[in-house]
Amino acid sequence: MSERVVLAYSGGLDTSVAIPYLAERTGGEVVAVAVDVGQGGEDLEAIRKRALACGAAEAVVVDAREEFAADFCVPALQANALYMDRYPLLSALSRPLIVKHLVAAAERFGGTAVAHGCTGKGNDQVRFEAGLSALNPGLKVIAPARDFAWTRDKAIEYAESRGLPIDVSSKSPYSIDQNLWGRAVETGFLEDIWNGPVEDVYDYTADPAVQRDPDEVVITFRSGVPVALDGRELTPFQLIDELNRRAGAQGVGRIDMVEDRLVGIKSREVYEAPAAIALITAHMELENVTVERDLARFKRGVDQRWGELVYDGLWFSPLKHALDAFIAESQKHVSGDIRMTLHGGRAVVTGRRSDSSLYSHSLATYDTGDTFDQSLARGFVELFSLPSKMSAARDRRTRD
Ligand code: ARG
């Protein structure tokens, strides 16, 4: 039986060239699958036509924007997911969704193999292949850039020699991956980690140093899901999309960092994730108000582990699944409003209100109306510090 290769297709040069190349190399057929995760740019129909023009036997385009928002960005928000305390995982979140649609296409069109355009140096190859082995381990994997050493120059030459309908002229010096949750920029002059990013690296965010009026926004959450902006109910996709524009206009969410890849390399990454950073800031504060202390303390460790698992490509793993259940339970009371000021590159919380608040004004106040019985504190502190008091006494006793 000849191979039917399901290709993760972006519409760009490398994956367009992969269509005739994979067909030739395997003597089979290629099914191109393009998934819209809110990356913007070209419309899906143009991408589908290009795949067919490059020789794909079938071309499938999937508008997965709402699915990406609801099933991938929202869980990441509930986990306050920031890898190495900074990176909101935008690329790591889209790969398992793309994998789901590749597997679905393979099942629909009788695919026997899956191909992706990742190199051997990054995390994305791991995310694709770990996802595939969880969802359909019977599918073979082909990665032309990694396995057959495809380079950009080779791809241009190939495209020109075959007369493929691709624009080879627009050569960006950067490697860019973008979606609804943010934008990642790497390579080029950024590989010198002493070089500061120049303004033209950015696309989702305006320069935060430029003078402008601040923007104020109220974000409403229901059980950890953002449901409204300024009182207007929106779908997760609409809400994130609008907040990207508003927070982006204030320069919120720029990140410049050196990151530990799973393959062991440290890499320079520039990200911009205006909505993700504003939402995580708001969500964390609403958790501060509504989540009981021990649950909140424990959850910080869970959040970090969740982020590492997702970064490492283990979206479909048992531990990630079990942590999802914990996080879902923790979100039961995370409902209410957070008011924020977006300005000068920062999203700053200025107000919080919630029917499930654990904040009690009468317990916290230093004014009249205080209901906290301070006389109870003396005994509490005495017993609470008893173990360290005893061990300090022992240390004094046994010191020579
Ligand atoms: N370093 C980030 C990650 O591993 C971003 C990767 C972006 N991918 C790309 N092909 N440019 O999640």
CSV table of C-alpha atoms and ligand atoms in Angstrom, one decimal:
chain,number,residue,atom,x,y,z
A,1,MET,CA,0.0,0.0,0.0
A,2,SER,CA,1.4,3.4,-0.9
A,3,GLU,CA,1.9,6.1,1.8
A,4,ARG,CA,-0.7,8.8,2.4
A,5,VAL,CA,1.0,11.6,4.3
A,6,VAL,CA,-0.9,14.0,6.3
A,7,LEU,CA,1.1,17.2,6.4
A,8,ALA,CA,0.8,20.0,9.0
A,9,TYR,CA,0.6,22.8,6.4
A,10,SER,CA,1.1,26.5,7.1
A,11,GLY,CA,0.9,27.9,3.6
A,12,GLY,CA,4.5,29.1,3.8
A,13,LEU,CA,7.5,28.2,1.7
A,14,ASP,CA,8.8,25.2,3.7
A,15,THR,CA,5.6,23.3,4.0
A,16,SER,CA,4.5,24.1,0.4
A,17,VAL,CA,7.7,22.6,-0.9
A,18,ALA,CA,7.2,19.6,1.3
A,19,ILE,CA,4.0,18.7,-0.6
A,20,PRO,CA,5.7,17.6,-3.9
A,21,TYR,CA,8.8,16.5,-2.1
A,22,LEU,CA,6.9,14.1,0.2
A,23,ALA,CA,4.9,12.8,-2.6
A,24,GLU,CA,8.0,12.0,-4.7
A,25,ARG,CA,10.0,10.6,-1.8
A,26,THR,CA,7.3,8.3,-0.6
A,27,GLY,CA,5.7,7.5,-4.0
A,28,GLY,CA,2.4,8.3,-2.3
A,29,GLU,CA,0.0,11.2,-1.8
A,30,VAL,CA,-0.1,14.2,0.5
A,31,VAL,CA,-3.1,15.5,2.5
A,32,ALA,CA,-2.4,19.1,3.6
A,33,VAL,CA,-4.0,20.2,6.8
A,34,ALA,CA,-4.0,23.9,7.8
A,35,VAL,CA,-5.3,24.9,11.2
A,36,ASP,CA,-6.4,28.4,12.1
A,37,VAL,CA,-5.4,29.1,15.7
A,38,GLY,CA,-5.8,32.9,15.3
A,39,GLN,CA,-2.5,33.5,13.6
A,40,GLY,CA,-4.1,36.1,11.3
A,41,GLY,CA,-2.6,36.7,7.9
A,42,GLU,CA,-3.9,34.9,4.8
A,43,ASP,CA,-7.4,33.5,4.6
A,44,LEU,CA,-7.8,29.8,4.8
A,45,GLU,CA,-9.3,29.4,1.3
A,46,ALA,CA,-6.1,30.9,-0.2
A,47,ILE,CA,-4.0,28.5,1.8
A,48,ARG,CA,-6.2,25.6,0.7
A,49,LYS,CA,-5.9,26.5,-3.0
A,50,ARG,CA,-2.1,26.8,-2.7
A,51,ALA,CA,-1.8,23.3,-1.2
A,52,LEU,CA,-3.8,21.9,-4.1
A,53,ALA,CA,-1.7,23.9,-6.6
A,54,CYS,CA,1.4,22.4,-5.0
A,55,GLY,CA,0.1,19.0,-5.7
A,56,ALA,CA,-1.8,17.9,-2.6
A,57,ALA,CA,-4.3,15.2,-3.1
A,58,GLU,CA,-6.6,16.7,-0.5
A,59,ALA,CA,-6.4,20.0,1.4
A,60,VAL,CA,-8.3,20.5,4.6
A,61,VAL,CA,-8.6,23.8,6.5
A,62,VAL,CA,-9.9,24.0,10.0
A,63,ASP,CA,-11.1,27.1,11.7
A,64,ALA,CA,-10.1,26.1,15.2
A,65,ARG,CA,-10.0,29.5,16.8
A,66,GLU,CA,-12.9,29.1,19.3
A,67,GLU,CA,-11.6,25.6,20.1
A,68,PHE,CA,-8.1,26.9,20.7
A,69,ALA,CA,-9.4,29.7,22.9
A,70,ALA,CA,-11.8,27.6,25.0
A,71,ASP,CA,-9.9,24.3,25.3
A,72,PHE,CA,-6.2,25.4,25.3
A,73,CYS,CA,-5.9,29.1,26.2
A,74,VAL,CA,-8.5,29.0,29.0
A,75,PRO,CA,-6.9,26.0,30.7
A,76,ALA,CA,-3.5,27.7,30.5
A,77,LEU,CA,-5.1,30.8,32.0
A,78,GLN,CA,-6.6,28.7,34.8
A,79,ALA,CA,-3.1,27.3,35.5
A,80,ASN,CA,-1.6,30.8,35.3
A,81,ALA,CA,0.8,29.0,33.0
A,82,LEU,CA,4.1,30.9,32.6
A,83,TYR,CA,7.1,28.7,31.8
A,84,MET,CA,10.2,29.8,33.7
A,85,ASP,CA,7.8,32.4,35.3
A,86,ARG,CA,7.5,34.3,32.1
A,87,TYR,CA,6.6,32.5,28.9
A,88,PRO,CA,2.8,32.0,28.4
A,89,LEU,CA,3.3,28.9,26.3
A,90,LEU,CA,1.7,30.1,23.1
A,91,SER,CA,3.5,27.8,20.7
A,92,ALA,CA,3.3,24.9,23.2
A,93,LEU,CA,-0.5,25.3,23.4
A,94,SER,CA,-1.2,25.2,19.7
A,95,ARG,CA,0.7,22.0,18.9
A,96,PRO,CA,-1.5,19.5,20.6
A,97,LEU,CA,-4.5,21.1,18.9
A,98,ILE,CA,-2.9,20.9,15.5
A,99,VAL,CA,-2.0,17.2,16.3
A,100,LYS,CA,-5.7,16.5,17.1
A,101,HIS,CA,-6.7,17.8,13.7
A,102,LEU,CA,-3.9,15.9,11.9
A,103,VAL,CA,-5.0,12.7,13.5
A,104,ALA,CA,-8.7,13.4,12.6
A,105,ALA,CA,-7.6,14.1,9.0
A,106,ALA,CA,-5.5,10.9,8.9
A,107,GLU,CA,-8.5,8.9,10.1
A,108,ARG,CA,-10.8,10.6,7.6
A,109,PHE,CA,-8.5,10.3,4.5
A,110,GLY,CA,-6.8,7.0,5.3
A,111,GLY,CA,-3.5,8.6,6.3
A,112,THR,CA,-0.6,6.3,7.1
A,113,ALA,CA,2.0,9.0,8.1
A,114,VAL,CA,2.2,12.5,9.4
A,115,ALA,CA,4.7,15.1,8.4
A,116,HIS,CA,5.7,18.4,10.1
A,117,GLY,CA,8.1,21.1,9.3
A,118,CYS,CA,10.0,21.2,12.6
A,119,THR,CA,13.8,21.1,12.9
A,120,GLY,CA,15.6,18.8,15.2
A,121,LYS,CA,16.7,21.6,17.6
A,122,GLY,CA,13.4,22.8,19.0
A,123,ASN,CA,10.5,21.8,21.2
A,124,ASP,CA,7.9,21.7,18.6
A,125,GLN,CA,9.0,18.4,17.1
A,126,VAL,CA,8.6,16.9,20.6
A,127,ARG,CA,5.1,18.4,21.0
A,128,PHE,CA,4.0,17.0,17.6
A,129,GLU,CA,5.4,13.6,18.0
A,130,ALA,CA,4.6,13.1,21.7
A,131,GLY,CA,1.0,14.1,20.9
A,132,LEU,CA,0.8,11.8,17.9
A,133,SER,CA,2.1,8.8,19.9
A,134,ALA,CA,-0.6,9.5,22.4
A,135,LEU,CA,-3.5,9.9,20.0
A,136,ASN,CA,-2.5,7.5,17.2
A,137,PRO,CA,0.7,5.7,17.6
A,138,GLY,CA,0.2,3.8,14.4
A,139,LEU,CA,1.0,6.8,12.3
A,140,LYS,CA,4.6,7.1,10.9
A,141,VAL,CA,6.3,10.5,11.4
A,142,ILE,CA,8.3,12.3,8.7
A,143,ALA,CA,10.1,15.6,9.4
A,144,PRO,CA,11.8,16.7,6.2
A,145,ALA,CA,13.6,19.7,7.8
A,146,ARG,CA,15.1,17.4,10.5
A,147,ASP,CA,15.3,14.0,8.8
A,148,PHE,CA,16.4,15.1,5.3
A,149,ALA,CA,18.2,18.4,6.3
A,150,TRP,CA,16.0,20.8,4.4
A,151,THR,CA,17.2,24.4,4.6
A,152,ARG,CA,15.5,27.5,3.4
A,153,ASP,CA,17.9,28.0,0.5
A,154,LYS,CA,17.2,24.4,-0.7
A,155,ALA,CA,13.5,25.0,-0.4
A,156,ILE,CA,13.7,28.2,-2.5
A,157,GLU,CA,15.7,26.4,-5.2
A,158,TYR,CA,13.3,23.5,-5.2
A,159,ALA,CA,10.2,25.8,-5.4
A,160,GLU,CA,11.8,27.7,-8.3
A,161,SER,CA,12.8,24.6,-10.2
A,162,ARG,CA,9.3,23.1,-9.9
A,163,GLY,CA,7.6,26.5,-10.6
A,164,LEU,CA,5.6,26.2,-7.4
A,165,PRO,CA,3.1,29.1,-6.8
A,166,ILE,CA,4.9,30.5,-3.7
A,167,ASP,CA,6.3,33.9,-3.1
A,168,VAL,CA,10.0,33.2,-2.2
A,169,SER,CA,11.0,36.8,-2.0
A,170,SER,CA,9.6,37.8,1.4
A,171,LYS,CA,12.4,36.6,3.5
A,172,SER,CA,12.0,37.6,7.2
A,173,PRO,CA,15.2,37.4,9.2
A,174,TYR,CA,13.2,35.9,12.0
A,175,SER,CA,11.5,32.6,12.8
A,176,ILE,CA,8.0,33.6,13.9
A,177,ASP,CA,5.2,31.6,15.4
A,178,GLN,CA,2.0,33.4,16.2
A,179,ASN,CA,-1.5,32.6,17.3
A,180,LEU,CA,-4.3,34.0,19.5
A,181,TRP,CA,-2.3,33.6,22.7
A,182,GLY,CA,0.7,35.5,21.4
A,183,ARG,CA,3.6,35.8,19.1
A,184,ALA,CA,7.1,34.2,19.3
A,185,VAL,CA,10.1,35.7,17.5
A,186,GLU,CA,13.5,34.1,17.4
A,187,THR,CA,16.8,33.9,15.3
A,188,GLY,CA,18.5,36.6,13.3
A,189,PHE,CA,20.3,39.3,15.3
A,190,LEU,CA,18.4,38.2,18.4
A,191,GLU,CA,20.7,35.2,18.6
A,192,ASP,CA,23.3,37.6,20.1
A,193,ILE,CA,21.8,37.8,23.5
A,194,TRP,CA,23.4,41.2,24.2
A,195,ASN,CA,21.5,42.7,21.3
A,196,GLY,CA,18.3,44.5,22.4
A,197,PRO,CA,15.1,43.8,20.3
A,198,VAL,CA,14.4,46.6,17.8
A,199,GLU,CA,10.9,48.0,17.4
A,200,ASP,CA,10.2,46.1,14.1
A,201,VAL,CA,10.4,42.7,15.9
A,202,TYR,CA,7.0,43.5,17.4
A,203,ASP,CA,3.6,43.2,15.8
A,204,TYR,CA,1.0,42.6,18.5
A,205,THR,CA,2.2,45.4,20.7
A,206,ALA,CA,2.9,49.1,20.4
A,207,ASP,CA,5.9,50.7,21.9
A,208,PRO,CA,5.1,51.1,25.6
A,209,ALA,CA,7.5,54.1,25.9
A,210,VAL,CA,5.2,56.3,23.7
A,211,GLN,CA,3.0,58.7,25.6
A,212,ARG,CA,-0.7,57.8,25.4
A,213,ASP,CA,-3.8,57.8,27.6
A,214,PRO,CA,-4.3,54.7,29.8
A,215,ASP,CA,-7.1,52.2,29.1
A,216,GLU,CA,-9.2,50.8,31.9
A,217,VAL,CA,-10.9,47.4,31.5
A,218,VAL,CA,-13.1,45.2,33.7
A,219,ILE,CA,-12.7,41.5,33.2
A,220,THR,CA,-15.5,39.2,34.5
A,221,PHE,CA,-14.7,35.6,35.3
A,222,ARG,CA,-17.0,32.7,35.9
A,223,SER,CA,-15.4,29.7,37.6
A,224,GLY,CA,-12.0,30.7,36.2
A,225,VAL,CA,-13.3,31.3,32.7
A,226,PRO,CA,-13.2,34.9,31.4
A,227,VAL,CA,-16.7,35.6,30.1
A,228,ALA,CA,-17.1,39.4,29.7
A,229,LEU,CA,-15.1,42.6,29.1
A,230,ASP,CA,-16.6,45.8,30.5
A,231,GLY,CA,-19.9,43.9,31.1
A,232,ARG,CA,-20.2,42.6,27.5
A,233,GLU,CA,-20.5,38.8,27.4
A,234,LEU,CA,-18.0,37.4,24.8
A,235,THR,CA,-16.8,34.0,23.7
A,236,PRO,CA,-13.3,33.1,24.9
A,237,PHE,CA,-12.0,33.8,21.4
A,238,GLN,CA,-13.7,37.2,21.1
A,239,LEU,CA,-12.5,38.2,24.5
A,240,ILE,CA,-8.9,37.3,24.0
A,241,ASP,CA,-8.9,38.8,20.5
A,242,GLU,CA,-10.3,42.1,21.8
A,243,LEU,CA,-7.9,42.2,24.8
A,244,ASN,CA,-5.0,41.5,22.5
A,245,ARG,CA,-5.9,44.7,20.7
A,246,ARG,CA,-6.5,46.8,23.8
A,247,ALA,CA,-3.6,45.6,25.9
A,248,GLY,CA,-1.4,45.5,22.8
A,249,ALA,CA,-2.1,49.2,22.1
A,250,GLN,CA,-0.6,49.9,25.5
A,251,GLY,CA,2.5,47.8,24.9
A,252,VAL,CA,1.5,45.1,27.5
A,253,GLY,CA,3.0,41.7,27.3
A,254,ARG,CA,6.5,42.1,25.8
A,255,ILE,CA,8.9,39.4,27.0
A,256,ASP,CA,12.6,39.1,26.2
A,257,MET,CA,14.2,36.0,27.7
A,258,VAL,CA,16.7,33.2,27.5
A,259,GLU,CA,14.8,29.9,27.8
A,260,ASP,CA,15.6,26.3,28.6
A,261,ARG,CA,14.4,24.1,25.7
A,262,LEU,CA,13.6,20.5,26.3
A,263,VAL,CA,16.4,19.4,24.0
A,264,GLY,CA,18.9,21.0,26.3
A,265,ILE,CA,19.6,24.2,24.3
A,266,LYS,CA,19.3,27.6,25.9
A,267,SER,CA,17.6,30.0,23.4
A,268,ARG,CA,16.8,33.7,23.1
A,269,GLU,CA,13.1,34.3,22.7
A,270,VAL,CA,11.2,37.5,22.2
A,271,TYR,CA,7.4,37.1,22.9
A,272,GLU,CA,4.5,39.4,22.9
A,273,ALA,CA,1.3,38.2,24.5
A,274,PRO,CA,-0.8,41.2,25.5
A,275,ALA,CA,-4.1,39.4,26.3
A,276,ALA,CA,-2.4,36.4,27.9
A,277,ILE,CA,-0.4,38.6,30.3
A,278,ALA,CA,-3.3,40.8,31.2
A,279,LEU,CA,-5.6,37.9,31.7
A,280,ILE,CA,-3.1,35.9,33.8
A,281,THR,CA,-2.5,39.0,36.0
A,282,ALA,CA,-6.2,39.4,36.5
A,283,HIS,CA,-6.9,35.7,37.1
A,284,MET,CA,-4.1,35.4,39.7
A,285,GLU,CA,-5.6,38.4,41.6
A,286,LEU,CA,-9.1,36.9,41.5
A,287,GLU,CA,-7.7,33.7,42.9
A,288,ASN,CA,-6.0,35.7,45.6
A,289,VAL,CA,-9.5,36.9,46.6
A,290,THR,CA,-11.5,33.7,46.2
A,291,VAL,CA,-9.2,30.7,46.8
A,292,GLU,CA,-8.6,29.4,50.3
A,293,ARG,CA,-5.0,29.8,51.5
A,294,ASP,CA,-3.8,26.2,51.5
A,295,LEU,CA,-5.4,25.4,48.2
A,296,ALA,CA,-3.8,28.5,46.7
A,297,ARG,CA,-0.4,27.7,48.1
A,298,PHE,CA,-0.6,24.1,46.8
A,299,LYS,CA,-1.9,25.2,43.4
A,300,ARG,CA,1.2,27.4,42.7
A,301,GLY,CA,3.2,24.2,42.6
A,302,VAL,CA,0.6,22.5,40.4
A,303,ASP,CA,0.5,25.5,38.1
A,304,GLN,CA,4.3,25.4,37.6
A,305,ARG,CA,4.3,21.6,36.9
A,306,TRP,CA,1.4,22.0,34.5
A,307,GLY,CA,3.3,24.6,32.6
A,308,GLU,CA,6.4,22.4,32.4
A,309,LEU,CA,4.5,19.4,31.2
A,310,VAL,CA,2.8,21.4,28.5
A,311,TYR,CA,6.1,23.1,27.5
A,312,ASP,CA,7.6,19.6,27.3
A,313,GLY,CA,4.9,18.4,24.9
A,314,LEU,CA,3.1,16.2,27.3
A,315,TRP,CA,-0.4,17.7,26.8
A,316,PHE,CA,-1.9,14.2,26.4
A,317,SER,CA,-0.2,12.7,29.4
A,318,PRO,CA,-1.7,11.1,32.5
A,319,LEU,CA,-0.1,13.6,34.9
A,320,LYS,CA,-1.2,16.6,32.9
A,321,HIS,CA,-4.7,15.1,32.8
A,322,ALA,CA,-4.8,14.5,36.6
A,323,LEU,CA,-3.5,18.1,37.2
A,324,ASP,CA,-6.3,19.4,34.9
A,325,ALA,CA,-8.8,17.8,37.3
A,326,PHE,CA,-7.2,19.4,40.3
A,327,ILE,CA,-7.1,22.8,38.6
A,328,ALA,CA,-10.8,22.5,37.5
A,329,GLU,CA,-11.8,21.8,41.1
A,330,SER,CA,-9.8,24.8,42.3
A,331,GLN,CA,-11.7,27.1,39.9
A,332,LYS,CA,-15.1,26.5,41.3
A,333,HIS,CA,-15.3,29.8,43.2
A,334,VAL,CA,-13.0,31.9,40.9
A,335,SER,CA,-15.9,34.2,39.8
A,336,GLY,CA,-16.1,37.9,39.9
A,337,ASP,CA,-14.7,41.1,38.4
A,338,ILE,CA,-11.2,42.5,38.1
A,339,ARG,CA,-10.6,46.1,37.1
A,340,MET,CA,-7.2,46.8,35.5
A,341,THR,CA,-5.4,49.8,34.1
A,342,LEU,CA,-3.5,49.0,30.9
A,343,HIS,CA,-0.7,51.5,30.4
A,344,GLY,CA,3.0,51.9,29.7
A,345,GLY,CA,3.5,48.2,29.0
A,346,ARG,CA,1.8,47.0,32.2
A,347,ALA,CA,-1.5,45.6,33.2
A,348,VAL,CA,-2.1,46.7,36.8
A,349,VAL,CA,-5.0,45.5,38.9
A,350,THR,CA,-6.9,48.4,40.6
A,351,GLY,CA,-10.1,46.7,41.9
A,352,ARG,CA,-11.6,43.4,42.6
A,353,ARG,CA,-15.2,42.3,43.5
A,354,SER,CA,-16.7,38.9,43.9
A,355,ASP,CA,-19.7,37.2,45.4
A,356,SER,CA,-17.5,34.3,46.4
A,357,SER,CA,-14.8,36.5,48.0
A,358,LEU,CA,-13.0,35.2,51.1
A,359,TYR,CA,-11.9,38.8,51.9
A,360,SER,CA,-13.8,40.0,54.9
A,361,HIS,CA,-13.6,43.7,55.5
A,362,SER,CA,-14.7,43.3,59.1
A,363,LEU,CA,-11.8,40.9,59.8
A,364,ALA,CA,-9.2,42.9,57.9
A,365,THR,CA,-10.1,46.4,59.0
A,366,TYR,CA,-8.0,48.5,61.4
A,367,ASP,CA,-10.9,50.9,61.7
A,368,THR,CA,-14.0,50.6,63.9
A,369,GLY,CA,-16.2,47.6,63.1
A,370,ASP,CA,-13.3,45.1,63.6
A,371,THR,CA,-14.6,41.6,64.4
A,372,PHE,CA,-11.3,39.9,64.7
A,373,ASP,CA,-10.6,38.8,68.3
A,374,GLN,CA,-7.0,39.8,68.9
A,375,SER,CA,-6.9,38.1,72.3
A,376,LEU,CA,-6.9,34.7,70.4
A,377,ALA,CA,-3.7,35.6,68.6
A,378,ARG,CA,-1.4,35.4,71.7
A,379,GLY,CA,-2.0,31.6,72.2
A,380,PHE,CA,-1.9,30.9,68.5
A,381,VAL,CA,1.5,32.5,68.0
A,382,GLU,CA,2.8,30.7,71.1
A,383,LEU,CA,1.8,27.2,69.9
A,384,PHE,CA,2.7,28.0,66.3
A,385,SER,CA,6.3,28.9,67.2
A,386,LEU,CA,6.7,26.1,69.8
A,387,PRO,CA,8.6,23.7,67.4
A,388,SER,CA,11.2,26.3,66.4
A,389,LYS,CA,11.4,27.5,70.0
A,390,MET,CA,12.2,23.9,71.2
A,391,SER,CA,14.8,23.2,68.5
A,392,ALA,CA,16.5,26.6,69.0
A,393,ALA,CA,16.8,25.8,72.7
A,394,ARG,CA,18.3,22.4,71.8
A,395,ASP,CA,20.8,24.1,69.5
A,396,ARG,CA,21.9,26.4,72.3
A,397,ARG,CA,22.2,23.5,74.7
A,398,THR,CA,24.3,21.3,72.4
A,399,ARG,CA,26.6,24.1,71.1
A,400,ASP,CA,30.2,23.7,72.2
B,1,ARG,N1,10.5,28.7,22.2
B,1,ARG,C1,9.1,28.7,22.1
B,1,ARG,C2,8.6,27.3,22.5
B,1,ARG,O1,9.3,26.4,22.4
B,1,ARG,C3,8.6,29.2,20.8
B,1,ARG,C4,8.8,28.3,19.6
B,1,ARG,C5,8.4,29.0,18.4
B,1,ARG,N2,8.4,28.1,17.3
B,1,ARG,C6,8.8,28.4,16.1
B,1,ARG,N3,8.8,27.5,15.2
B,1,ARG,N4,9.4,29.6,15.9
B,1,ARG,O2,7.4,27.2,22.8
